[in-house]
Structures are given as C-alpha cells and as structure tokens.
CSV table of C-alpha atoms in Angstrom, one decimal:
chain,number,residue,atom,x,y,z
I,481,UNK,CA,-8.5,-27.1,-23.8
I,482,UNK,CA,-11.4,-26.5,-21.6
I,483,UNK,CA,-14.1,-29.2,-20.4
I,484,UNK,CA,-17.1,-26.9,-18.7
I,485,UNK,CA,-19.4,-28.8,-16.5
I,486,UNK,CA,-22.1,-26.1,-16.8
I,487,UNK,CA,-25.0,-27.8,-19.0
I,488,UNK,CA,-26.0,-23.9,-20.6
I,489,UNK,CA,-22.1,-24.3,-21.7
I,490,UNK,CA,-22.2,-27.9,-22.9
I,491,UNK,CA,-25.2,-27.2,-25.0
I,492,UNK,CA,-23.8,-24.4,-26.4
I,493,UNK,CA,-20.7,-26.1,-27.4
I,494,UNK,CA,-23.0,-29.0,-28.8
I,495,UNK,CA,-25.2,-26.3,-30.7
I,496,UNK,CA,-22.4,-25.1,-32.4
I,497,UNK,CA,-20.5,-27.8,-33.6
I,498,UNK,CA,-17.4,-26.4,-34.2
I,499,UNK,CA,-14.3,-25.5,-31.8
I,500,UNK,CA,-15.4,-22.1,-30.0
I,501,UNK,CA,-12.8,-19.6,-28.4
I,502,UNK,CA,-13.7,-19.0,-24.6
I,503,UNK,CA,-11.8,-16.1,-22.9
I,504,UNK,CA,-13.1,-14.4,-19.9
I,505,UNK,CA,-16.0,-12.0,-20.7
I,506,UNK,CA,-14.4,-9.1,-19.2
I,507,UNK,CA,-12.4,-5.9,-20.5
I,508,UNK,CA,-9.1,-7.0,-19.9
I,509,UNK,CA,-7.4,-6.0,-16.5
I,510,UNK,CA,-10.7,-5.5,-14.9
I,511,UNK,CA,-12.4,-8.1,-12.5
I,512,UNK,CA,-13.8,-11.4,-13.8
I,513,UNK,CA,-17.7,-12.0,-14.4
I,514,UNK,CA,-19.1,-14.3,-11.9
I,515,UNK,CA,-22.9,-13.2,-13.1
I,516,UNK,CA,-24.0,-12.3,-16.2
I,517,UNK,CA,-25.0,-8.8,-14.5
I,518,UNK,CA,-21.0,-8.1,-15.1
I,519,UNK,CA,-21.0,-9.3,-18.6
I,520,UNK,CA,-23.5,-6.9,-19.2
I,521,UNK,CA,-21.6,-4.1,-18.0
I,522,UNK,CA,-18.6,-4.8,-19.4
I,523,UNK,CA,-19.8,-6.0,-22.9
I,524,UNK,CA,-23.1,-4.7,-24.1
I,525,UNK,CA,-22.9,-2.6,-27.4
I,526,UNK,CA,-19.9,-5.0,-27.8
I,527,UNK,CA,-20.9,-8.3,-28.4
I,528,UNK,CA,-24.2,-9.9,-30.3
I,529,UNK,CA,-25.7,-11.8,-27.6
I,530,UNK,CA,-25.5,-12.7,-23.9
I,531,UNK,CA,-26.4,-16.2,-22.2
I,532,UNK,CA,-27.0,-16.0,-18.4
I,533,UNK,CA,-26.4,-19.0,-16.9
I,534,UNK,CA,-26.8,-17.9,-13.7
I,535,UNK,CA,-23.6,-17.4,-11.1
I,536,UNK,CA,-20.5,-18.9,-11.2
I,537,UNK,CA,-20.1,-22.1,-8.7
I,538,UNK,CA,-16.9,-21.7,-7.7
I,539,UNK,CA,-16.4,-17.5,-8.7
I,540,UNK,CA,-12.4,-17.7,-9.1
I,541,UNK,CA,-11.3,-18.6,-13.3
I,542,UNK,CA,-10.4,-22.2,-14.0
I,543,UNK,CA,-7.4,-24.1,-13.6
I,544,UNK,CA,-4.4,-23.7,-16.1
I,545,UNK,CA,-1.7,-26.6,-15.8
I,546,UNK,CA,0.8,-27.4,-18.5
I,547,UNK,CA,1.4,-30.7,-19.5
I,548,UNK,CA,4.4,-29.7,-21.9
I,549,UNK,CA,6.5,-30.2,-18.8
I,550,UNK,CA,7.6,-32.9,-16.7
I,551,UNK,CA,6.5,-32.9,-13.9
I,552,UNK,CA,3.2,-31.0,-15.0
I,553,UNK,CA,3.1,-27.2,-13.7
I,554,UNK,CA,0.2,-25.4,-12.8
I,555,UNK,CA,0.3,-21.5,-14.1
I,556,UNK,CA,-3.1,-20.1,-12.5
I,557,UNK,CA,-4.7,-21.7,-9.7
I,558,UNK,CA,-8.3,-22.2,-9.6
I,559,UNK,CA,-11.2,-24.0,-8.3
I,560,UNK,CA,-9.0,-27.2,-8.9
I,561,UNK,CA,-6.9,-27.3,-6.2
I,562,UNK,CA,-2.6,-28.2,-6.4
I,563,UNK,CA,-3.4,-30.7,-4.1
I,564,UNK,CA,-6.0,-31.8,-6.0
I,565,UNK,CA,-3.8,-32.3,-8.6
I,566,UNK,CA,-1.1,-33.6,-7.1
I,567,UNK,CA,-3.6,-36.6,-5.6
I,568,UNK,CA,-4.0,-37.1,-10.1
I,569,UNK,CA,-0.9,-36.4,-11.1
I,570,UNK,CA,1.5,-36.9,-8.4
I,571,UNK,CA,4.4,-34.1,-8.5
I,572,UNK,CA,3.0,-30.5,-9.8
I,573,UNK,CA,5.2,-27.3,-9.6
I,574,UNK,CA,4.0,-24.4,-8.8
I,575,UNK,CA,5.2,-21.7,-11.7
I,576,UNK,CA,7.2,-18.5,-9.7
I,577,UNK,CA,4.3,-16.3,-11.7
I,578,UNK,CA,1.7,-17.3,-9.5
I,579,UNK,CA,3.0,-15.5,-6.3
I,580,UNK,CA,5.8,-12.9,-8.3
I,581,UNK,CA,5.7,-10.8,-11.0
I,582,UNK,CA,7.1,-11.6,-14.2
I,583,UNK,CA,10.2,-11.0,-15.0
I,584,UNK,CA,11.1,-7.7,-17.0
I,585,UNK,CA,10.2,-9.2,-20.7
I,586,UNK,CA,9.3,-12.3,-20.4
I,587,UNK,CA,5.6,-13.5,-21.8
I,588,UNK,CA,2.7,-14.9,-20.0
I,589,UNK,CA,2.4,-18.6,-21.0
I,590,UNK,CA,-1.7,-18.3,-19.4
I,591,UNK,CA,-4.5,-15.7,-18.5
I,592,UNK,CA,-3.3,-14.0,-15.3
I,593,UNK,CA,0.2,-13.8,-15.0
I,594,UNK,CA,0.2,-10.0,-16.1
I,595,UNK,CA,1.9,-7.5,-13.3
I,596,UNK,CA,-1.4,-6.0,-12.4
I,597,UNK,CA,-4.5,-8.1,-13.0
I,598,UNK,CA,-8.1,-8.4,-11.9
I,599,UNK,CA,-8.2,-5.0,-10.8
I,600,UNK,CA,-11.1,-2.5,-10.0
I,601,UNK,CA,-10.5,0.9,-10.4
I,602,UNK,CA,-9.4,1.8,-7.0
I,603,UNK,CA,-6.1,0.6,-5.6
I,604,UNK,CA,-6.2,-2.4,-3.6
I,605,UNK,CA,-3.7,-2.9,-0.6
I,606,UNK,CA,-3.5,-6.6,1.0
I,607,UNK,CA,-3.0,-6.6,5.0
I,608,UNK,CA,-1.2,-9.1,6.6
I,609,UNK,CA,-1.3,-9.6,10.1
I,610,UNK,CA,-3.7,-10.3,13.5
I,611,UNK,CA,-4.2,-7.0,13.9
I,612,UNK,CA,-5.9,-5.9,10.4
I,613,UNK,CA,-9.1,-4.4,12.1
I,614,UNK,CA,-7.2,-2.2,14.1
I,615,UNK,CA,-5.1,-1.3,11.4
I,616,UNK,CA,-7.7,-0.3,8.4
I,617,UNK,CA,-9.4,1.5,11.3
I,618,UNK,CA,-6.9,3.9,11.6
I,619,UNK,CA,-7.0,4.6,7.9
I,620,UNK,CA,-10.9,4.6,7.4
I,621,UNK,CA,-12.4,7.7,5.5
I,622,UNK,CA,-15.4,7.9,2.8
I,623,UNK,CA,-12.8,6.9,0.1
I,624,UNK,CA,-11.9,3.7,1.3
I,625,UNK,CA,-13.3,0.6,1.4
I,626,UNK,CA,-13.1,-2.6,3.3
I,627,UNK,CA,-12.7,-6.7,1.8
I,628,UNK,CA,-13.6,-8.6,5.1
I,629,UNK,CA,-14.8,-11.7,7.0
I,630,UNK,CA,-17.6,-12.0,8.3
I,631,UNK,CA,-16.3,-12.4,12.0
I,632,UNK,CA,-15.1,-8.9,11.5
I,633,UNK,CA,-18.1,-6.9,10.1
I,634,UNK,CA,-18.5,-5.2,14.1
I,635,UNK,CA,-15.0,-4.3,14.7
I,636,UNK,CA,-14.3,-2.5,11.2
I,637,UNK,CA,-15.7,0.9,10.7
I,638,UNK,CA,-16.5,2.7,7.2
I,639,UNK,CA,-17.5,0.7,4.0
I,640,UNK,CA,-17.0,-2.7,4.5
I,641,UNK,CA,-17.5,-5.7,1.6
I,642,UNK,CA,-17.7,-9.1,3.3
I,643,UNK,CA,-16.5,-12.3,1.7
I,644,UNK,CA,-17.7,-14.9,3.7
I,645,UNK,CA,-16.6,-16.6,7.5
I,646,UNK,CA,-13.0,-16.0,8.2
I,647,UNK,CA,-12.0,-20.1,7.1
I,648,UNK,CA,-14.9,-21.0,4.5
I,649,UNK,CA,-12.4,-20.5,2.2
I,650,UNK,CA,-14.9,-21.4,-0.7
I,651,UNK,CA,-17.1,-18.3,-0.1
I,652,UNK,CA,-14.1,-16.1,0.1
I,653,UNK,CA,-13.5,-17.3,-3.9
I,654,UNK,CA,-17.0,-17.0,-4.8
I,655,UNK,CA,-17.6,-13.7,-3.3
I,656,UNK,CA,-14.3,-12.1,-4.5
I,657,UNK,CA,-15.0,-10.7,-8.0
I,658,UNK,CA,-18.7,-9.7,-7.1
I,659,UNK,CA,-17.2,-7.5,-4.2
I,660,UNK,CA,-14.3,-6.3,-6.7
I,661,UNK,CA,-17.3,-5.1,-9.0
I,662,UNK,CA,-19.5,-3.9,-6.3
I,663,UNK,CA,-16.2,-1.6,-4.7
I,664,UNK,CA,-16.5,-0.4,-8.6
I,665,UNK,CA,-19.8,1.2,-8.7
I,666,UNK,CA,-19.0,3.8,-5.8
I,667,UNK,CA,-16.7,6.5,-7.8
I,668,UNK,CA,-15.8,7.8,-4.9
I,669,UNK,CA,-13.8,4.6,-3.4
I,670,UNK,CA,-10.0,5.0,-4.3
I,671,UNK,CA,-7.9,2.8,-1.8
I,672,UNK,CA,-9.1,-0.6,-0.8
I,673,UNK,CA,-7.7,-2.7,2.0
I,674,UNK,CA,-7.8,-6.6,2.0
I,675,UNK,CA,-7.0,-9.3,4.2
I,676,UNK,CA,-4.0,-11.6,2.7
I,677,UNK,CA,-5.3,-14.6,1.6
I,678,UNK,CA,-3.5,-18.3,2.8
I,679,UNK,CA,-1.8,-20.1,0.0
I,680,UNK,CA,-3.2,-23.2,0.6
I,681,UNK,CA,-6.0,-24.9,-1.4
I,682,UNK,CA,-8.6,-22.9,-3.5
I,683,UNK,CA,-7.1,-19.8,-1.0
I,684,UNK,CA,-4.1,-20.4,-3.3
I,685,UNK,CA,-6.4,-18.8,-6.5
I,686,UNK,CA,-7.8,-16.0,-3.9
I,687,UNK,CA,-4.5,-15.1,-3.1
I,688,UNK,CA,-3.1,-15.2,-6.6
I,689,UNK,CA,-6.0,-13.0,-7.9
I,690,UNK,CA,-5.9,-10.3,-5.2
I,691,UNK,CA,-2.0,-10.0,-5.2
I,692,UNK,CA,-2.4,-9.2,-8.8
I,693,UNK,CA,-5.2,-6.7,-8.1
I,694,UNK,CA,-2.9,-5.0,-5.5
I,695,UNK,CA,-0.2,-5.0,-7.8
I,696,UNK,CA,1.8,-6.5,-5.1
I,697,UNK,CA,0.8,-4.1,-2.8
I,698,UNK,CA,1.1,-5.5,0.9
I,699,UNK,CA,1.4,-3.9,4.6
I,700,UNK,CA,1.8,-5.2,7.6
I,701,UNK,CA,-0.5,-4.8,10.3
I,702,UNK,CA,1.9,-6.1,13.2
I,703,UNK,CA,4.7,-4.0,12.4
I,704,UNK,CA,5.9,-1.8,15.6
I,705,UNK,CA,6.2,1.1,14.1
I,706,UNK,CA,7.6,4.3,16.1
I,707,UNK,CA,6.7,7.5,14.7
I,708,UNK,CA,9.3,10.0,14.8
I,709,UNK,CA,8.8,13.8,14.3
I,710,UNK,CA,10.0,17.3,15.6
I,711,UNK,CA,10.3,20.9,13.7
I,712,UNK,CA,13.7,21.4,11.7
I,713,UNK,CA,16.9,21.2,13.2
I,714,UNK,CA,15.6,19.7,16.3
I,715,UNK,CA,18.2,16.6,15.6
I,716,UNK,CA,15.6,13.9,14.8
I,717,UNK,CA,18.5,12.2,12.7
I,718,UNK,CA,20.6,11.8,15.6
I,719,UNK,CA,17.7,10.1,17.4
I,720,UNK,CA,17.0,8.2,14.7
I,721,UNK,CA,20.6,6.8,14.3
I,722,UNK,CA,20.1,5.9,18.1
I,723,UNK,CA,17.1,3.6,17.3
I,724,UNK,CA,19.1,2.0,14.4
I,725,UNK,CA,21.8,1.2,16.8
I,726,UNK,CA,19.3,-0.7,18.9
I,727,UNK,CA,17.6,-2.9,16.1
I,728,UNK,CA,14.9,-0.3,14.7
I,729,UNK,CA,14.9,-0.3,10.7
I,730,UNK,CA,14.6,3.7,9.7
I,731,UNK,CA,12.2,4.7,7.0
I,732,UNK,CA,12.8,8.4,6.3
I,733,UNK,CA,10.0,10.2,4.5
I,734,UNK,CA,12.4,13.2,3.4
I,735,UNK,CA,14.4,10.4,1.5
I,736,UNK,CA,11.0,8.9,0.1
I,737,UNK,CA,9.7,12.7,-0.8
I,738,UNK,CA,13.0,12.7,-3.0
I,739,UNK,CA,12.0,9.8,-4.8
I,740,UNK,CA,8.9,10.8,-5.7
I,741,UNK,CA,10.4,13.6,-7.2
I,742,UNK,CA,11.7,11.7,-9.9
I,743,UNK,CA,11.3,12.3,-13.8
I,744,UNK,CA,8.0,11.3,-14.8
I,745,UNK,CA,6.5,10.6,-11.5
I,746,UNK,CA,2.9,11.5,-11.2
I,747,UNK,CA,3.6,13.7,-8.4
I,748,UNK,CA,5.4,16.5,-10.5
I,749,UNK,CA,1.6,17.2,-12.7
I,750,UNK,CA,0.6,18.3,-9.3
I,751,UNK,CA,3.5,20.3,-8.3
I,752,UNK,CA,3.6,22.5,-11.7
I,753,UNK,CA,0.0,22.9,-11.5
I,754,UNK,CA,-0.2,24.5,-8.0
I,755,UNK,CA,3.4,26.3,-7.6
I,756,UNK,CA,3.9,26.9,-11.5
I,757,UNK,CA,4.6,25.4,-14.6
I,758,UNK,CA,8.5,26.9,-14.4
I,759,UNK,CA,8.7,24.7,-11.4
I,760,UNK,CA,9.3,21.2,-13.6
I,761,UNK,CA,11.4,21.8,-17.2
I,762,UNK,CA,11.3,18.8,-19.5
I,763,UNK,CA,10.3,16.4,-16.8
I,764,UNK,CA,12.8,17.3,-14.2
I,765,UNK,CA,11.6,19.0,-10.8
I,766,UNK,CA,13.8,22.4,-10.0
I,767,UNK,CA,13.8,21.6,-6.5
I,768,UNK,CA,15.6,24.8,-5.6
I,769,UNK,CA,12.9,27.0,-6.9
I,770,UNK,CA,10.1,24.2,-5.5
I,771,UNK,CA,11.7,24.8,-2.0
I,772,UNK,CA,11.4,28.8,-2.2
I,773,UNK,CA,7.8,28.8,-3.1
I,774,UNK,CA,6.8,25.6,-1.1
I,775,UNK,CA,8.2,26.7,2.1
I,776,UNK,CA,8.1,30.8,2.2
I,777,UNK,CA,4.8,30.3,4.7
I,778,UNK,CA,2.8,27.7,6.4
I,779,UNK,CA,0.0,27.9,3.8
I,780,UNK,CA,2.5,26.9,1.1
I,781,UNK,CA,3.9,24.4,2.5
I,782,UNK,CA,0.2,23.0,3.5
I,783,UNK,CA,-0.3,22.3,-0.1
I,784,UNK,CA,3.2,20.5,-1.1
I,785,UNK,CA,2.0,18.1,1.9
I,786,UNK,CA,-1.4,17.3,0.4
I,787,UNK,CA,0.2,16.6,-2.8
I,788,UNK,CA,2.7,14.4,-1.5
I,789,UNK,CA,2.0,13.0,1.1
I,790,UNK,CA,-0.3,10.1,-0.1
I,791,UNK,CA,2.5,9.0,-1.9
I,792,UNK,CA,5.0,9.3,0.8
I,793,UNK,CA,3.1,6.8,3.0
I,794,UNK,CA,2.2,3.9,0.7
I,795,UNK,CA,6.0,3.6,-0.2
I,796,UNK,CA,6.4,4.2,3.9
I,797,UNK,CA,4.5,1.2,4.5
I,798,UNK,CA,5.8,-1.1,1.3
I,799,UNK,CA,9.3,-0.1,2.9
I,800,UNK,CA,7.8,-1.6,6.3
I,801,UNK,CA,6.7,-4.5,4.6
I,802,UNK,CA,9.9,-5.1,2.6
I,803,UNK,CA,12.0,-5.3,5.6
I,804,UNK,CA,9.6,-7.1,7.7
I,805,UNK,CA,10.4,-10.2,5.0
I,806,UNK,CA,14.4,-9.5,6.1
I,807,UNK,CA,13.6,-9.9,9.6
I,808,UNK,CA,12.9,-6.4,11.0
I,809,UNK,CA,9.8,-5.7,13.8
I,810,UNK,CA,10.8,-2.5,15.1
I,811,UNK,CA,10.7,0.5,13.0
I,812,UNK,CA,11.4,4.5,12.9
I,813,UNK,CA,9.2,6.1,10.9
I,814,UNK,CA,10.9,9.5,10.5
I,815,UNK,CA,8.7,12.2,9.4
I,816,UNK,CA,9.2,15.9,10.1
I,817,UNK,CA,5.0,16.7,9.5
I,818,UNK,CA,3.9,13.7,11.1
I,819,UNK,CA,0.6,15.3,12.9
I,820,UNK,CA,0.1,17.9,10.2
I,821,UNK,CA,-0.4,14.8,7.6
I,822,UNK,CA,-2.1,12.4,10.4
I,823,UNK,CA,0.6,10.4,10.0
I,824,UNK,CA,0.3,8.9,13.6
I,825,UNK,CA,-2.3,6.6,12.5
I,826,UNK,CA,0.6,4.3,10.9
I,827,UNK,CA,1.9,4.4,14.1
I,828,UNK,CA,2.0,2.4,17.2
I,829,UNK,CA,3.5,5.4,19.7
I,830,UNK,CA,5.1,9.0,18.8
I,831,UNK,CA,8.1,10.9,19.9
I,832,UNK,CA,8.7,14.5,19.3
I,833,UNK,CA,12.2,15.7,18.9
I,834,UNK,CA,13.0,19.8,19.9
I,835,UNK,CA,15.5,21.9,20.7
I,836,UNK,CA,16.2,25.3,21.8
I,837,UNK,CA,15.7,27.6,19.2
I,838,UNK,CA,19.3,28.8,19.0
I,839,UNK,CA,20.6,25.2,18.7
I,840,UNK,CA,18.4,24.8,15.8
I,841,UNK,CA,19.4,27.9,13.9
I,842,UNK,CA,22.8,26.7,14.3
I,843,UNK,CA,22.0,23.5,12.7
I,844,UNK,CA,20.3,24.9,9.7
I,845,UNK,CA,22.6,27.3,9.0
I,846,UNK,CA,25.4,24.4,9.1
I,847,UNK,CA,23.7,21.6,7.7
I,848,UNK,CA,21.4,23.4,4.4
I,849,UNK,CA,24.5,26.3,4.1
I,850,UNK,CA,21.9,28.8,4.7
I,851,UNK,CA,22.0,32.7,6.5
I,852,UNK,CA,20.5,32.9,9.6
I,853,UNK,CA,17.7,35.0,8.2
I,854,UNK,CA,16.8,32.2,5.8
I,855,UNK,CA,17.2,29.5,8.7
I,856,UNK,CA,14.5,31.7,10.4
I,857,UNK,CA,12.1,31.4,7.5
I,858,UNK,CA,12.0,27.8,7.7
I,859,UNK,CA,11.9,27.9,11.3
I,860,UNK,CA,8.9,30.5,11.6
I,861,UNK,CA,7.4,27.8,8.0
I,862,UNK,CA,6.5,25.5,10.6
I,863,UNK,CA,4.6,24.7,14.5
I,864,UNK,CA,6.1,25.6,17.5
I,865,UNK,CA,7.7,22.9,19.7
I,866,UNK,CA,4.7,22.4,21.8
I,867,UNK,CA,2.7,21.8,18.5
I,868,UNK,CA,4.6,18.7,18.2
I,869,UNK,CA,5.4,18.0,22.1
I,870,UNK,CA,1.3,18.3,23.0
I,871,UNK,CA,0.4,15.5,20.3
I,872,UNK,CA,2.9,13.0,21.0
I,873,UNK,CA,2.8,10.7,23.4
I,874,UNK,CA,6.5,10.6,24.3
I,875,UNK,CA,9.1,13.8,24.1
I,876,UNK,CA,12.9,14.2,23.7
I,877,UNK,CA,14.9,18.0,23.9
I,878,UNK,CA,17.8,17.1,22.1
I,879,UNK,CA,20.0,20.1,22.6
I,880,UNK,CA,23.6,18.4,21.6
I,881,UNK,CA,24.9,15.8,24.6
I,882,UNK,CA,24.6,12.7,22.6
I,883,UNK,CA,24.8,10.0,25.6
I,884,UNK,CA,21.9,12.1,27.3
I,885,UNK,CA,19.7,12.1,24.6
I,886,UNK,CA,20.7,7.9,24.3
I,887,UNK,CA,19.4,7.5,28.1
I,888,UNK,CA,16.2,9.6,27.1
I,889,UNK,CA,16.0,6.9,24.6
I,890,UNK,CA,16.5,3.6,26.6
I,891,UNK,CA,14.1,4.8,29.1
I,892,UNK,CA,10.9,5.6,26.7
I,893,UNK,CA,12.3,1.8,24.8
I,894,UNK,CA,11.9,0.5,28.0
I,895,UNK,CA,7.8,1.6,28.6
I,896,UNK,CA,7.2,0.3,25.1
C-alpha cells in the first residue's frame, strides 16, 4: 500500500477513484525515474499519457517493510530510514536481501531484491577504500566513467559524474539515478567505478541500489597488491610460494585464464572468431590447438591477451576483494604479461622474475613435457628479460638456489 505525499499524485489518485497500480516507470532492470525526462525515454510509444510532476524529493524508491512479521522487516530501504522506523516501530530487521543476493530460487517478496538491479548499460564496480582517487586514476580511459563527491572532482581524471559533498548523504540519493541515466547516454562508457556507499541512514538505500547495479561487484582500493611477472620458466611460482609463506594471498592469472575458458563463457565467441571456429566444438575450448595458434609468434599471442585479459583482471580484483573480507592485506598478483596488458596499474610495486636462458629451457621442457625446440618457441613468443627487468621497479634472477632467491625476497619486503 502506498501513501504519496506528492499533491500531482494525490490528485491523481482522487481523480480516479478507484485503486490504481503504481510500479516504477522504468523498463525493468534499468535505473529508476527521478524526472519525467526518464519516463519519457523509457516509456513513450508505450504508455497513453505522461504527468510530470517535476523531480523526485528524495530520488532513491520508497520504503518497503512487511508487517506480516514480528518484529516488522524492512525489504528495500528508502527515503524512510531503519532508524526512522525503529523510533515508530521499535525492533525492525533488516532482510539478508538488502546487502546479499538471493539465494539460488528463492522469490523476491518486494521491488529490488533481484541479483542485478538498477543498472545502466555499462558495468558498475563499487570502490571501497581511502585511496579511491588514486585507484580509478590508474584505470581512467575514454570508456570509463567516474560516480564521485564533490571534494573529489580535482583529484580524479577522465569523465567524472558528481553526486553531491562527500557526507550530504541526501544529495548522494537524489543524484544517484540521474547520474546512472546520464552515464547512459554516452555509448561509448562501458566500466563505471563508484564509491561504496555507508550503510547507515538513507546511505543504507544508496548502497543497496548501487550494489545491485554492480551486481556485487566491489574492489578494494587499499589492497597492497605486489605485481609479479617474468618470461616463462623464469620460476615466478617459486617466488610466489615464498610470498605465501610470509602472509601474501596469491592470485594467479594463469589459473583465472583457465576459468574463463569454461563452457559457455563469453570469452570463447571471441576466441573462435579470431583463431578459428575449429578452436571451440560444442561449447568446449580445444586448448591444445588454442595454444599452437595463440602462441606460435608474438603477434598471436597479442590478440589472445586483448581478448582475455579484461576478464582476467575483474575476477583478479573480486579475488582481492574476497580475501580482503578473510583477513588478507598483502597480495601477489601473479601475471606472466603483466606490462604487455598494463597490468601494473592494479599494482602498488612490480618484481620481475628471470633466469638464464638455459635454466629456463630446462624448466619448460620438464614442467609442459615439451622438446627443446618447442620450449624455444615459447621462449622466442615472448620479451626478452630486460623487457620485463626495465619496467619493474624491483628484479629477482632466480636461477635454482631457493634460500638465495628467499633473501632476495626479504630484502625488497623489507623497502616496501
């Protein structure tokens, strides 16, 4: 049951006389009107009339509680605040839908609780964290846009939408939907980063509404995150292993760029397009005959990275994120092209990892079960050691002694 305040709404309701149906007047999924400028997009041709009102007061939907249960539980928080409520009602729950996803099969009881809600057409990613400005920086191209406070309009390059002042937390729900619309008239935005909202007060709808839009998309901006790269067979594992010894969580991209191999992933469209349709066969990626094609020159292997590697790093930084909420702040992020894909951006510091050519024949040839002819195409596939070595800002020659390679290690941990 709803009781508008709007007078343009109560004398509608009176002019009618009869009980009216009022969802959102919005195709479903996309952002909610806050003007009638948005109803006109979304609806004209589809419905018989339009009544602007003017904007939205408070811009985020209503409040939905249910009484049906004691004590009362809100399911979609709006411009009436839980604590509001509570002040009313005394106790209120909080239903698990408003910050999770639903569980597999079960219904939405009110508007909103669907997996991926509100959403413009881009893909949003909430940032958590002091150091957002510095982190969307690194990130910032002509396809990306920027949900920020005001406070932060001079230290964020690139296309920035501002909500309001960082803690007038009643702009930030008014402005929200008209920034999720405007984002939606530039076609050529497809990633779109966003401060996390607080869960406290009419934040509480903000954040519910935006974690919906990201489809629970959200990186960390404080993460430590060491970026680990070298040309094949230089050992990077064994450093790794080192790091995970001392506390660092690993996230390994070659394990991530198996994943996205999957049946049915949208990756594998790509892949049969570019290196041929005989390279996927009833949904399942032949990664034998991917690997001949994909790596028999530099310029093949250039365009398997620029497929993949957009993927690779948003389920990087989700992994960063996931075990930052188990208690992690240092990370590896193990990734053989690093540079190539500008992967350093998600990184606080680098290390490259080489060897001496002959040690890393060796380790080819032992670890893939390959001739040493073949171990030299992958080799000659990709940069030379001081490719990697002149980019990073630390280096390690890992040529076998284990307890060596661990003092290397201690002693760039300790200038961090």
């Amino acid at each position: 049951v709803r009781c508008p305040s709007h007078p343009v709404a109560r004398k509608l309701i009176q002019a009618s006389n009869c009980p009216l149906a009022a969802p959102s007047a919005n195709i479903s999924g996309k952002p909610s009107p806050t003007k009638a400028e948005h109803c006109i997009n979304d609806l004209m041709g589809r419905v018989d009339a339009i009544i602007d009102g003017g904007e939205c007061a408070v811009g985020v939907e209503s409040t939905v509680i249910t009484l049906a249960t004691n004590p009362p539980r809100l399911l979609r928080p709006g411009g009436i605040t839980v604590e509001e409520l509570r002040r009313v009602l005394g106790r209120v729950e909080i239903d698990s839908a408003v910050f999770n996803q639903l569980a597999v099969g079960k219904k939405p009881v009110s508007p909103g609780m669907k997996y991926k809600h509100y959403a413009p057409k881009a893909q949003v990613y909430l940032v958590r964290g002091k150091n957002f400005a510095d982190f969307v920086n690194r990130d910032t191209d002509s396809h990306t846009a920027i949900v920020a406070y005001d406070e932060d309009e001079n230290k964020i390059q690139g296309k920035k939408f501002l909500i309001g002042s960082k803690n007038d937390y009643e702009s930030h729900a008014h402005r929200i939907f008209d920034v999720l619309r405007e984002i939606d008239k530039d076609s050529s935005i497809n990633k779109v980063y966003a401060p996390l909202p607080r869960v406290e007060g009419v934040s509480l709808a903000v954040y519910n509404r935006l974690i919906r839009a990201a489809a629970f998309r959200i990186l960390n901006a404080d993460a430590f995150v060491v970026g680990l790269t070298g040309p094949t067979g230089s050992g990077k594992s064994t450093v790794a292993k080192i790091f995970a010894e001392k506390g660092y969580h690993i996230v390994d991209t070659d394990k991530i760029a198996k994943k996205i191999m999957n049946r049915e992933s949208p990756v594998l469209s790509d892949i049969r397009k570019t290196f041929g349709e005989d390279t996927v066969k009833e949904g399942i990626l032949d990664r034998k005959l991917l690997a001949k094609r994909a790596f028999k020159d530099r310029t093949s292997t250039e365009k398997l990275n620029r497929i993949t590697h957009p993927y690779i790093y948003e389920l990087s930084l989700l992994e960063i994120e996931e075990y930052s909420q188990k208690g992690f702040d240092k990370f590896i992020l193990d990734a053989p092209v690093l540079f190539e894909s500008r992967g350093e951006r998600y990184c606080s510091v680098t290390i490259a990892v080489t060897a001496e050519l002959d040690i890393r024949i060796e380790r080819i040839m032992c670890r893939d079960n390959l001739t040493r002819e073949e171990a030299m195409v992958r080799i000659n596939a990709q940069q030379s050691n001081d490719f990697y070595i002149k980019r990073a800002d630390y280096h390690i020659e890992n040529n076998g002694e284990q307890s060596e390679t661990e003092q290397k290690i201690c002693k760039i941990i300790e200038r961090f």
